[in-house]
JSON list of C-alpha atoms in Angstrom, two decimals:
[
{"chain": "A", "resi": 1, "resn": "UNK", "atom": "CA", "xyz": [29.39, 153.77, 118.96]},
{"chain": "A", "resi": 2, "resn": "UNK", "atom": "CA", "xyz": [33.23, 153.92, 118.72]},
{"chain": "A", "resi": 3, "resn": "UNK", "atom": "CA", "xyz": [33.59, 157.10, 119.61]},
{"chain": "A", "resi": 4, "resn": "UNK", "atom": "CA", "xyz": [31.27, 156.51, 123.10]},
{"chain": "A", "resi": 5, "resn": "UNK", "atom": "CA", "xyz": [33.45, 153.18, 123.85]},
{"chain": "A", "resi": 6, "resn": "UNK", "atom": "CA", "xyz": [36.74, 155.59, 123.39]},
{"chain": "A", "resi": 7, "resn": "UNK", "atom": "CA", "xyz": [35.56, 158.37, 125.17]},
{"chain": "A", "resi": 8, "resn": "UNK", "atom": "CA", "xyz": [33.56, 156.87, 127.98]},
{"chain": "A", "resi": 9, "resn": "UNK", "atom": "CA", "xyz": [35.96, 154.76, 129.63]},
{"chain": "A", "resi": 10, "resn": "UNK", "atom": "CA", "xyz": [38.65, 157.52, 129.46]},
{"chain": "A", "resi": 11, "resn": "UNK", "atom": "CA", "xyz": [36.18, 159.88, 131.37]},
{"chain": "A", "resi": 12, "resn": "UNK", "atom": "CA", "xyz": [35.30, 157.36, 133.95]},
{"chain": "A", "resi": 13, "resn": "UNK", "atom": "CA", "xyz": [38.66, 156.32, 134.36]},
{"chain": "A", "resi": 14, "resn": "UNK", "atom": "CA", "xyz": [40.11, 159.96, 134.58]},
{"chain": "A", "resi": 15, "resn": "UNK", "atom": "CA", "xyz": [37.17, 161.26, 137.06]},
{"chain": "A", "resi": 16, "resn": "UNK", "atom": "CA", "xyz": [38.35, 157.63, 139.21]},
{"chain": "A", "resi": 17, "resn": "UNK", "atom": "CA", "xyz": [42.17, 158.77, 139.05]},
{"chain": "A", "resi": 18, "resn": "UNK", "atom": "CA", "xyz": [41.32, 162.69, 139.78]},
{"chain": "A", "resi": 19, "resn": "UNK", "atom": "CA", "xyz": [39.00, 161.71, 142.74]},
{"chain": "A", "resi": 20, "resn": "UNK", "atom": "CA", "xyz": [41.51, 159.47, 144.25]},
{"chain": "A", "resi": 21, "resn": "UNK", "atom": "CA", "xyz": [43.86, 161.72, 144.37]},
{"chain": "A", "resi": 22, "resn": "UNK", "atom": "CA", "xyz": [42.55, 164.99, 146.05]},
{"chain": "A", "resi": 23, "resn": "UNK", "atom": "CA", "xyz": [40.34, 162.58, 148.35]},
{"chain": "A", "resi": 24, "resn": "UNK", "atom": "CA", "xyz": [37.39, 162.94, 147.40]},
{"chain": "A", "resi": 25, "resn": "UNK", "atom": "CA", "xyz": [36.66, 159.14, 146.01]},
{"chain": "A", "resi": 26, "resn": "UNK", "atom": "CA", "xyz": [36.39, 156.15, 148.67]},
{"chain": "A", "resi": 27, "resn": "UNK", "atom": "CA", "xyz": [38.75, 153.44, 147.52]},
{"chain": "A", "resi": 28, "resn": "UNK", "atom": "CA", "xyz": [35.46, 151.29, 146.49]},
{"chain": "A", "resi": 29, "resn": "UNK", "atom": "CA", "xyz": [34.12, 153.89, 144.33]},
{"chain": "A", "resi": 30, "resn": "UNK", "atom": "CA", "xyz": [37.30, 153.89, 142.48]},
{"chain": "A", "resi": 31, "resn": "UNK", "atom": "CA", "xyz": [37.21, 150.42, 141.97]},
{"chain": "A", "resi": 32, "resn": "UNK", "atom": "CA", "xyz": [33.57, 150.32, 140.98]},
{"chain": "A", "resi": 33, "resn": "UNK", "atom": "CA", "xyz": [34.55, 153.14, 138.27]},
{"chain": "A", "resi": 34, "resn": "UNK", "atom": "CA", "xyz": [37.80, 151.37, 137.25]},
{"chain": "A", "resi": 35, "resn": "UNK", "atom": "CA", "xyz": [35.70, 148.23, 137.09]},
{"chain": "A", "resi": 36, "resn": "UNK", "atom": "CA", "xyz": [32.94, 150.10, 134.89]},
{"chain": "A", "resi": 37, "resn": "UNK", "atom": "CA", "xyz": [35.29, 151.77, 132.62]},
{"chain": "A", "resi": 38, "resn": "UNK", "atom": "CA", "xyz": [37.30, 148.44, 132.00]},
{"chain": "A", "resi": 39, "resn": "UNK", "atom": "CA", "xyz": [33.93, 146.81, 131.33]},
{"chain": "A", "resi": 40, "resn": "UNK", "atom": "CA", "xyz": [33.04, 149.00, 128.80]},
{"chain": "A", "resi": 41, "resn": "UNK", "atom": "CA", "xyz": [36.60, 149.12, 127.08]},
{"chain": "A", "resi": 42, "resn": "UNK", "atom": "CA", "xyz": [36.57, 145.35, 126.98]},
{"chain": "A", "resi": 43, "resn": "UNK", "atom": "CA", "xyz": [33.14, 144.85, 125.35]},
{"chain": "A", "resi": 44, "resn": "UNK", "atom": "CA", "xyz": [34.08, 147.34, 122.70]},
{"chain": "A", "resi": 45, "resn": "UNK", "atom": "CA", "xyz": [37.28, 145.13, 122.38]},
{"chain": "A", "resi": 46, "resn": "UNK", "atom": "CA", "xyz": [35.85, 142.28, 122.14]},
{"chain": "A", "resi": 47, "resn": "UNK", "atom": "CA", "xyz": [33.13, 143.67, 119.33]},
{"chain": "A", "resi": 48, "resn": "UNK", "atom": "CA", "xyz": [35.51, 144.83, 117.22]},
{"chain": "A", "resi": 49, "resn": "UNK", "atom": "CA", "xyz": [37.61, 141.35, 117.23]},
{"chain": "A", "resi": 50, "resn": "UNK", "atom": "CA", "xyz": [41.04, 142.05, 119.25]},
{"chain": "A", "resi": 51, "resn": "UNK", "atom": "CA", "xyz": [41.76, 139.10, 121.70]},
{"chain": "A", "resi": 52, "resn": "UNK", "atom": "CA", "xyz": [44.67, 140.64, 123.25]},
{"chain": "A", "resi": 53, "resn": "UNK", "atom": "CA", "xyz": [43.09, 143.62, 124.41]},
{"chain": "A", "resi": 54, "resn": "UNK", "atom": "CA", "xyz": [39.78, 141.98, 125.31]},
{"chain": "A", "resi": 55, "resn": "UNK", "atom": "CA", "xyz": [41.70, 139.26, 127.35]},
{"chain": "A", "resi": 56, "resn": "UNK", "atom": "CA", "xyz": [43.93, 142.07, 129.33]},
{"chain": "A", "resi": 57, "resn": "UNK", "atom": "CA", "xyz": [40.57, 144.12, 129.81]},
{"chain": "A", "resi": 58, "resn": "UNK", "atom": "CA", "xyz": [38.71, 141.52, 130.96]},
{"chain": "A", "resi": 59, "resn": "UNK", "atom": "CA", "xyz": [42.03, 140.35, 134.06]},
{"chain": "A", "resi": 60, "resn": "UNK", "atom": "CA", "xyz": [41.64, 144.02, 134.86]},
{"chain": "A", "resi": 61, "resn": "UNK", "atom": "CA", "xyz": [37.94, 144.08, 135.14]},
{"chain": "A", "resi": 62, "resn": "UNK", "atom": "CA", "xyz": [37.90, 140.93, 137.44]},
{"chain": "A", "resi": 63, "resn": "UNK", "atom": "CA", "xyz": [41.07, 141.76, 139.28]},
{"chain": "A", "resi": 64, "resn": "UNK", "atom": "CA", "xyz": [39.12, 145.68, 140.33]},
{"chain": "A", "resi": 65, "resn": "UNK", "atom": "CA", "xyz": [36.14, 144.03, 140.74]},
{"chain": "A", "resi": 66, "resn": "UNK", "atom": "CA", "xyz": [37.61, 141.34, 143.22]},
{"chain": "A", "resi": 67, "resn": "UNK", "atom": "CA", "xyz": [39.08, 144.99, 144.94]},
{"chain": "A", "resi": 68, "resn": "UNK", "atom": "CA", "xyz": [35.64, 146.31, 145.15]},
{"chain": "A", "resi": 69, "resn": "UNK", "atom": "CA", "xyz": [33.94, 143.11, 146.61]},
{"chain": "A", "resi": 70, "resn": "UNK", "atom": "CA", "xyz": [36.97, 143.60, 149.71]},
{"chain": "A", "resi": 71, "resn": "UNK", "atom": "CA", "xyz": [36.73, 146.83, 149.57]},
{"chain": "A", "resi": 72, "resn": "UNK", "atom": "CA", "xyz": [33.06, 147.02, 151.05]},
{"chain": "A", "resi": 73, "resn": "UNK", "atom": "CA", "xyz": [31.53, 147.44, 147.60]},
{"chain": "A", "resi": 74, "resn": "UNK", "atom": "CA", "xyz": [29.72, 144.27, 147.92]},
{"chain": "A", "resi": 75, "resn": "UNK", "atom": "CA", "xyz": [28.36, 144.66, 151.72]},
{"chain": "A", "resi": 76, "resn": "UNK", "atom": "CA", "xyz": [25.04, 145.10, 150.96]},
{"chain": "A", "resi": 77, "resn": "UNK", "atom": "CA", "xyz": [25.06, 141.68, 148.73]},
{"chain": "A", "resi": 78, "resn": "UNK", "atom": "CA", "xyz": [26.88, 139.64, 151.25]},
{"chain": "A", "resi": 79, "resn": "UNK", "atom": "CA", "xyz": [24.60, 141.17, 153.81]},
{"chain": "A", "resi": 80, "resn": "UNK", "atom": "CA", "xyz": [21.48, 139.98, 151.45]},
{"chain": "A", "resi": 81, "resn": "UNK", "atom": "CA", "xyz": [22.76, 136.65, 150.80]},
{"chain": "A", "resi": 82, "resn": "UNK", "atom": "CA", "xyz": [23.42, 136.05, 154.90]},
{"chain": "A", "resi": 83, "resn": "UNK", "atom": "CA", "xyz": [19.66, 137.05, 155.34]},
{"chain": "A", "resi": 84, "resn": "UNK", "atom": "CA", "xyz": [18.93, 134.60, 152.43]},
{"chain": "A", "resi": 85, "resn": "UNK", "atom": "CA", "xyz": [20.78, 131.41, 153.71]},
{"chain": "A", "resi": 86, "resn": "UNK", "atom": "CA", "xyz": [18.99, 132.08, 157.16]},
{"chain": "A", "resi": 87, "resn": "UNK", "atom": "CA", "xyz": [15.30, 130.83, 155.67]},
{"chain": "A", "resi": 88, "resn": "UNK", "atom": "CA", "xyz": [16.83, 127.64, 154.86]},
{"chain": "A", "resi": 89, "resn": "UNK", "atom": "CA", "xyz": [16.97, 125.19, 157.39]},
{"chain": "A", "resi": 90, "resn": "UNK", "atom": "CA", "xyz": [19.46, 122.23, 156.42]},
{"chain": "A", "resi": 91, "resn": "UNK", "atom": "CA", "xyz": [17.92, 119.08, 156.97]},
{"chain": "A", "resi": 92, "resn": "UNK", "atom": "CA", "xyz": [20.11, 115.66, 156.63]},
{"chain": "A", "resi": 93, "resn": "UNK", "atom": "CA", "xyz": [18.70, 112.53, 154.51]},
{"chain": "A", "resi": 94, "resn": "UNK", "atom": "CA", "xyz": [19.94, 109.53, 154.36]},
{"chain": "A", "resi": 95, "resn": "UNK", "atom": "CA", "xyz": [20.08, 107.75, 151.25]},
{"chain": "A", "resi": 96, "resn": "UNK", "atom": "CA", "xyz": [17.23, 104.94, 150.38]},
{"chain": "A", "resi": 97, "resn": "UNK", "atom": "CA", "xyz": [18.62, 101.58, 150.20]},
{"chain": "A", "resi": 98, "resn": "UNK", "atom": "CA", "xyz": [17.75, 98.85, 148.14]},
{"chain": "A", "resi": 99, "resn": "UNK", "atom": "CA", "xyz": [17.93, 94.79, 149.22]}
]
């Protein structure tokens, strides 16, 4: 297991740098890969009991996620969600009062 949560996020984060820079990675895949890789790196962190690392992992894992989601790596779940809130129809109540 150590050697899979060393090796891992190195490989994703490597193919996410070497695909950026010839071209062939949209921005939002390489924040979906950084996000992955930082994921993994955190957990493994976080298992083996160092709060420093886990902490920084986890600010880096939120902060590439959040650059994914603006990115356009979350269109198809806002797109879902739109659909979603469209089959509710608010309706207003009042509230009952008591004399």
């Amino acid at each position: 297991m150590n050697v899979a949560t060393i090796y891992i996020p190195a490989a994703l984060g490597l193919c996410a740098l070497t695909g950026a820079l010839t071209g062939h990675l949209a921005a939002r895949h390489f924040y979906a890969l950084l996000t992955l890789a930082l994921l993994i790196r955190g957990t493994a962190n976080f298992l083996q009991g160092n709060p420093l690392l886990t902490a920084t992992d986890a600010a880096l894992t939120a902060y590439y996620a959040w650059r994914w989601w603006k990115n356009g790596g979350g269109d198809d779940t806002k797109r879902r969600l739109r659909r979603l809130t469209r089959r509710f129809t608010p309706t207003r109540r009042t509230a009952p009062t008591t004399g």
